[in-house]
Amino acid sequence: MEDNLRTGTKNSVSERFVPDLRSAHHISFMHAREVNADWVYPSHEHKQYEINYVLRGCQTMIVNGASCRLEEGDFVLIRPGDIHSSRSGSTGGFIYFCLHFEIDDPPLLHLLDAFRHSAIAGDSPEGIAIRPALDRLAAYAVSDKSFDLAVRTGIQAAFYELLSQLCSLLSTGADTKDDRRPPHPETAHRIESLIHAAAKQPIYHGHSDGERPLVGAIARKLGISESHCNRLFKKVYGVSPRQYLSTMIRDEAQRLLRDTSLSVDHISSLLGYRDIAHFSRQFKRWTGASPRDYRSGLPPIQPSS
């Protein structure tokens, strides 16, 4: 198998590698509400992000002491812990759509927390780009359709489109001292993508562990210094690129060891180690157990009913 992988790599002309795409999010709730001219919502805060989007009429919001008037098509991004209140801003009342969500994506979280302009005008270039996704989500909120699998999948698709547009907006508006460099979170995300490629490279291409790109090679590919690469990545992910790569390889080793059809020697080869002894020493440093001891300590797989 390893020889076949190496032959395939040798005869390749070109390749674009897309690493694993992993994301976790939770849409707490979303709703559309029509209120009258006397409607008031008192000051409060919550742990989720919130997008408040005016569908008709006018709304007045106060976010962290700053007042903003939202006309039809305008929306506001509220972060966890932001103290905010709301009231009607028009004599005829108004209709608004509200989306609460949580995400587990360090670069995007960094962008959301760094961008300080909450209110976005619906007729601005940013608003025009984001509103189609908001409109699709709002349409689901007012629909009387049953929330079957197709509808839930459609909501997820519109939500990811919204996140994509927010990423573009926030990356463009993020502060940076050097305009030639991407903003910190985006650079950290590119570093993480290259680390993913490095972790998967031996399994898919038959490369040895020693051929994995090191931090210096990743930094050169991005046109930044190694120290800058380490600093930006740790600022967003909380660990160094080397530690992140090591954790990824450990997790992959544990995943493969759960597949009892693969021998430990085969797993060692898949992960790119030059011999099983090298792999076993490294795995024991990670977990305190040898690969075989780790596998023997796993709970047995229960037969399906």
Coordinates of C-alpha atoms in Angstrom, one line a residue:
M1 CA 0.0 0.0 0.0
E2 CA 2.8 2.4 1.0
D3 CA 4.6 1.8 -2.3
N4 CA 1.4 2.5 -4.3
L5 CA 0.9 5.7 -2.4
R6 CA 4.5 6.8 -3.1
T7 CA 4.1 5.9 -6.8
G8 CA 0.9 7.9 -7.0
T9 CA 2.6 10.9 -5.4
K10 CA 5.6 10.6 -7.7
N11 CA 3.5 10.6 -10.9
S12 CA 1.2 13.5 -9.8
V13 CA 1.5 16.6 -12.0
S14 CA -0.3 19.0 -9.7
E15 CA -2.7 19.0 -6.7
R16 CA -4.8 21.3 -4.6
F17 CA -5.3 19.9 -1.1
V18 CA -8.3 20.9 0.9
P19 CA -7.9 19.9 4.5
D20 CA -10.7 18.7 6.9
L21 CA -13.5 21.2 7.4
R22 CA -14.8 21.0 10.9
S23 CA -17.2 23.3 12.6
A24 CA -19.5 23.3 15.5
H25 CA -22.5 25.6 16.0
H26 CA -25.8 25.8 17.8
I27 CA -28.7 27.9 16.7
S28 CA -30.4 28.5 20.0
F29 CA -33.5 29.9 18.6
M30 CA -34.8 32.2 15.9
H31 CA -38.1 33.9 15.6
A32 CA -40.0 36.8 13.9
R33 CA -42.1 39.0 16.0
E34 CA -44.6 41.8 15.3
V35 CA -45.0 44.4 18.1
N36 CA -47.0 47.6 18.6
A37 CA -45.8 51.2 19.2
D38 CA -45.7 50.7 23.0
W39 CA -43.5 47.6 22.9
V40 CA -40.4 47.7 25.1
Y41 CA -37.8 45.0 25.9
P42 CA -35.7 45.8 29.0
S43 CA -31.9 45.7 29.4
H44 CA -30.5 42.2 29.4
E45 CA -27.6 40.1 28.3
H46 CA -27.0 36.5 27.3
K47 CA -24.2 34.0 26.4
Q48 CA -25.2 33.7 22.7
Y49 CA -24.5 35.9 19.7
E50 CA -27.6 37.6 18.4
I51 CA -28.5 39.2 15.1
N52 CA -31.5 41.5 15.3
Y53 CA -32.9 42.3 11.8
V54 CA -35.7 44.8 11.2
L55 CA -38.2 43.5 8.6
R56 CA -40.7 46.4 8.7
G57 CA -40.9 49.7 10.6
C58 CA -38.3 51.1 12.9
Q59 CA -36.6 49.9 16.1
T60 CA -34.5 51.7 18.6
M61 CA -31.8 49.7 20.4
I62 CA -29.3 50.6 23.1
V63 CA -26.2 48.3 23.1
N64 CA -23.6 48.9 25.9
G65 CA -25.0 52.4 26.4
A66 CA -24.9 53.4 22.7
S67 CA -28.2 54.1 21.0
C68 CA -28.9 53.1 17.4
R69 CA -31.9 53.5 15.2
L70 CA -32.7 50.6 12.9
E71 CA -34.8 51.1 9.9
E72 CA -36.3 48.4 7.6
G73 CA -33.4 46.3 6.3
D74 CA -30.9 47.3 9.0
F75 CA -29.5 44.8 11.5
V76 CA -27.3 44.7 14.6
L77 CA -24.8 42.2 15.8
I78 CA -24.9 41.6 19.6
R79 CA -22.1 39.7 21.3
P80 CA -22.2 37.5 24.4
G81 CA -22.3 39.8 27.5
D82 CA -23.4 42.9 25.6
I83 CA -26.1 44.7 27.6
H84 CA -28.9 45.7 25.3
S85 CA -32.5 46.9 25.3
S86 CA -35.0 47.6 22.6
R87 CA -38.2 49.6 22.0
S88 CA -40.4 50.5 19.1
G89 CA -39.2 53.5 17.0
S90 CA -42.3 54.0 14.9
T91 CA -46.0 54.8 15.7
G92 CA -47.2 51.8 13.7
G93 CA -45.0 49.3 15.6
F94 CA -42.5 47.1 13.7
I95 CA -41.6 43.6 12.7
Y96 CA -38.2 42.1 13.5
F97 CA -36.3 38.8 13.0
C98 CA -34.0 37.6 15.8
L99 CA -31.3 34.9 15.6
H100 CA -29.4 33.6 18.6
F101 CA -26.4 31.3 17.9
E102 CA -23.2 29.9 19.4
I103 CA -20.2 28.8 17.5
D104 CA -16.9 27.0 18.2
D105 CA -14.5 28.3 15.6
P106 CA -11.6 30.3 17.1
P107 CA -10.8 32.5 14.0
L108 CA -14.4 33.5 13.6
L109 CA -14.9 34.1 17.3
H110 CA -11.8 36.3 17.2
L111 CA -13.3 38.3 14.3
L112 CA -16.7 38.7 16.0
D113 CA -15.1 39.9 19.2
A114 CA -12.6 42.3 17.4
F115 CA -15.2 44.0 15.1
R116 CA -16.6 46.9 17.1
H117 CA -19.3 48.3 14.8
S118 CA -22.5 46.5 15.8
A119 CA -25.2 48.2 13.6
I120 CA -25.1 47.6 9.8
A121 CA -27.3 49.6 7.4
G122 CA -29.3 47.5 5.1
D123 CA -28.5 49.6 2.1
S124 CA -24.7 49.7 2.7
P125 CA -22.5 47.4 0.6
E126 CA -22.1 45.1 3.7
G127 CA -25.8 45.0 4.3
I128 CA -26.6 44.3 0.7
A129 CA -24.2 41.3 0.8
I130 CA -25.6 39.8 4.0
R131 CA -29.3 40.5 3.7
P132 CA -30.1 37.6 1.3
A133 CA -29.0 35.1 3.8
L134 CA -30.9 36.9 6.6
D135 CA -34.0 37.1 4.4
R136 CA -33.9 33.3 3.8
L137 CA -33.6 32.6 7.5
A138 CA -36.4 35.1 8.3
A139 CA -38.6 33.4 5.7
Y140 CA -38.2 30.1 7.5
A141 CA -39.1 31.8 10.8
V142 CA -42.4 33.1 9.4
S143 CA -43.2 29.9 7.4
D144 CA -45.9 27.5 8.6
K145 CA -44.1 24.6 7.1
S146 CA -43.2 21.6 9.4
F147 CA -39.6 21.5 10.3
D148 CA -38.7 18.3 8.5
L149 CA -35.2 17.3 7.5
A150 CA -35.3 19.4 4.3
V151 CA -36.3 22.5 6.1
R152 CA -33.7 22.0 8.9
T153 CA -31.0 21.5 6.2
G154 CA -32.1 24.6 4.4
I155 CA -31.8 26.6 7.6
Q156 CA -28.3 25.2 8.2
A157 CA -27.3 26.2 4.6
A158 CA -28.7 29.7 5.0
F159 CA -26.9 30.0 8.4
Y160 CA -23.5 29.0 6.9
E161 CA -24.1 31.5 4.0
L162 CA -24.6 34.1 6.7
L163 CA -21.4 33.1 8.5
S164 CA -19.5 33.2 5.2
Q165 CA -20.7 36.8 4.4
L166 CA -20.0 37.8 8.0
C167 CA -16.4 36.5 7.6
S168 CA -15.9 38.6 4.5
L169 CA -17.3 41.7 6.2
L170 CA -15.4 41.3 9.4
S171 CA -12.1 40.4 7.7
T172 CA -12.4 43.5 5.5
G173 CA -13.1 45.7 8.5
A174 CA -10.6 44.2 11.0
D175 CA -7.8 46.4 12.2
T176 CA -4.3 45.6 10.9
K177 CA -1.1 47.6 11.2
D178 CA 0.2 46.1 7.9
D179 CA -2.3 46.3 5.1
R180 CA -0.3 43.8 3.1
R181 CA -1.0 41.1 5.6
P182 CA -4.4 39.4 6.1
P183 CA -6.0 40.1 9.5
H184 CA -4.8 38.0 12.4
P185 CA -7.7 35.6 12.6
E186 CA -7.6 34.9 8.9
T187 CA -3.9 34.3 8.9
A188 CA -4.2 32.0 11.9
H189 CA -7.0 30.1 10.0
R190 CA -4.7 29.7 7.0
I191 CA -1.9 28.4 9.3
E192 CA -4.4 25.9 10.8
S193 CA -5.4 24.7 7.3
L194 CA -1.8 24.0 6.4
I195 CA -1.3 22.2 9.7
H196 CA -4.3 20.0 8.8
A197 CA -2.7 19.2 5.5
A198 CA 0.6 18.4 7.2
A199 CA -1.2 16.0 9.6
K200 CA -3.0 14.2 6.9
Q201 CA -0.2 14.1 4.4
P202 CA 1.4 10.8 5.5
I203 CA -1.9 8.9 5.5
Y204 CA -3.0 10.1 2.0
H205 CA 0.4 10.4 0.3
G206 CA 2.7 7.9 2.0
H207 CA 5.1 10.6 3.2
S208 CA 7.3 10.0 6.2
D209 CA 6.9 11.8 9.5
G210 CA 10.1 13.7 8.8
E211 CA 8.7 15.1 5.6
R212 CA 5.8 17.0 7.4
P213 CA 6.1 20.7 6.8
L214 CA 7.5 22.4 9.9
V215 CA 6.4 25.8 11.2
G216 CA 9.2 27.5 9.3
A217 CA 8.0 26.1 6.0
I218 CA 4.4 27.1 6.7
A219 CA 5.5 30.6 7.6
R220 CA 7.6 31.0 4.4
K221 CA 4.6 29.8 2.4
L222 CA 2.5 32.6 3.9
G223 CA 5.3 35.2 3.6
I224 CA 5.7 35.8 7.3
S225 CA 8.4 35.1 9.9
E226 CA 8.3 32.0 12.0
S227 CA 8.0 34.0 15.2
H228 CA 5.1 36.0 13.7
C229 CA 3.5 32.7 12.6
N230 CA 3.8 31.3 16.2
R231 CA 2.5 34.5 17.8
L232 CA -0.5 35.0 15.6
F233 CA -1.5 31.3 15.8
K234 CA -1.2 31.2 19.6
K235 CA -3.2 34.4 19.9
V236 CA -6.2 32.8 18.2
Y237 CA -5.9 29.1 19.2
G238 CA -4.2 29.4 22.6
V239 CA -1.4 26.9 21.7
S240 CA 1.7 27.0 19.3
P241 CA 1.4 25.5 15.8
R242 CA 3.7 22.7 16.8
Q243 CA 1.5 21.8 19.8
Y244 CA -1.6 21.9 17.6
L245 CA 0.0 19.6 15.0
S246 CA 1.1 17.2 17.7
T247 CA -2.5 17.1 19.2
M248 CA -3.9 16.4 15.7
I249 CA -1.6 13.5 15.1
R250 CA -2.3 12.1 18.6
D251 CA -6.1 12.3 17.9
E252 CA -5.6 10.6 14.5
A253 CA -3.6 7.8 16.1
Q254 CA -6.3 7.2 18.7
R255 CA -9.0 7.2 16.0
L256 CA -7.0 4.6 14.0
L257 CA -6.3 2.4 17.0
R258 CA -10.1 2.1 17.6
D259 CA -10.2 0.3 14.3
T260 CA -9.1 -3.2 15.3
S261 CA -8.9 -4.3 11.7
L262 CA -5.7 -2.2 11.4
S263 CA -2.5 -3.6 13.0
V264 CA -0.4 -1.2 15.1
D265 CA 2.5 -1.6 12.6
H266 CA 0.1 -0.6 9.8
I267 CA -1.1 2.5 11.8
S268 CA 2.5 3.5 12.4
S269 CA 3.1 3.4 8.7
L270 CA -0.1 5.3 7.9
L271 CA 1.0 8.1 10.2
G272 CA 4.4 8.3 8.6
Y273 CA 6.6 7.0 11.3
R274 CA 9.8 5.3 10.2
D275 CA 9.3 2.3 12.4
I276 CA 6.8 1.0 15.0
A277 CA 9.2 1.7 17.9
H278 CA 9.4 5.4 17.0
F279 CA 5.6 5.6 16.9
S280 CA 5.2 3.7 20.2
R281 CA 7.6 6.0 22.0
Q282 CA 5.8 9.1 20.8
F283 CA 2.3 7.7 21.5
K284 CA 3.4 6.8 25.1
R285 CA 4.6 10.4 25.6
W286 CA 1.2 11.6 24.5
T287 CA -1.0 9.2 26.5
G288 CA 1.2 7.4 29.1
A289 CA 0.3 4.1 27.4
S290 CA 1.7 2.1 24.5
P291 CA -0.5 1.8 21.4
R292 CA -1.2 -1.9 22.2
D293 CA -2.1 -1.1 25.9
Y294 CA -4.2 1.8 24.7
R295 CA -6.1 -0.5 22.3
S296 CA -6.6 -3.2 24.9
G297 CA -8.0 -0.7 27.4
L298 CA -10.7 0.4 24.9
P299 CA -14.3 -0.7 25.8
P300 CA -15.6 -3.5 23.5
I301 CA -17.8 -2.4 20.6
Q302 CA -21.4 -3.3 21.3
P303 CA -23.2 -5.3 18.6
S304 CA -26.0 -3.4 16.9
S305 CA -29.5 -4.5 17.8

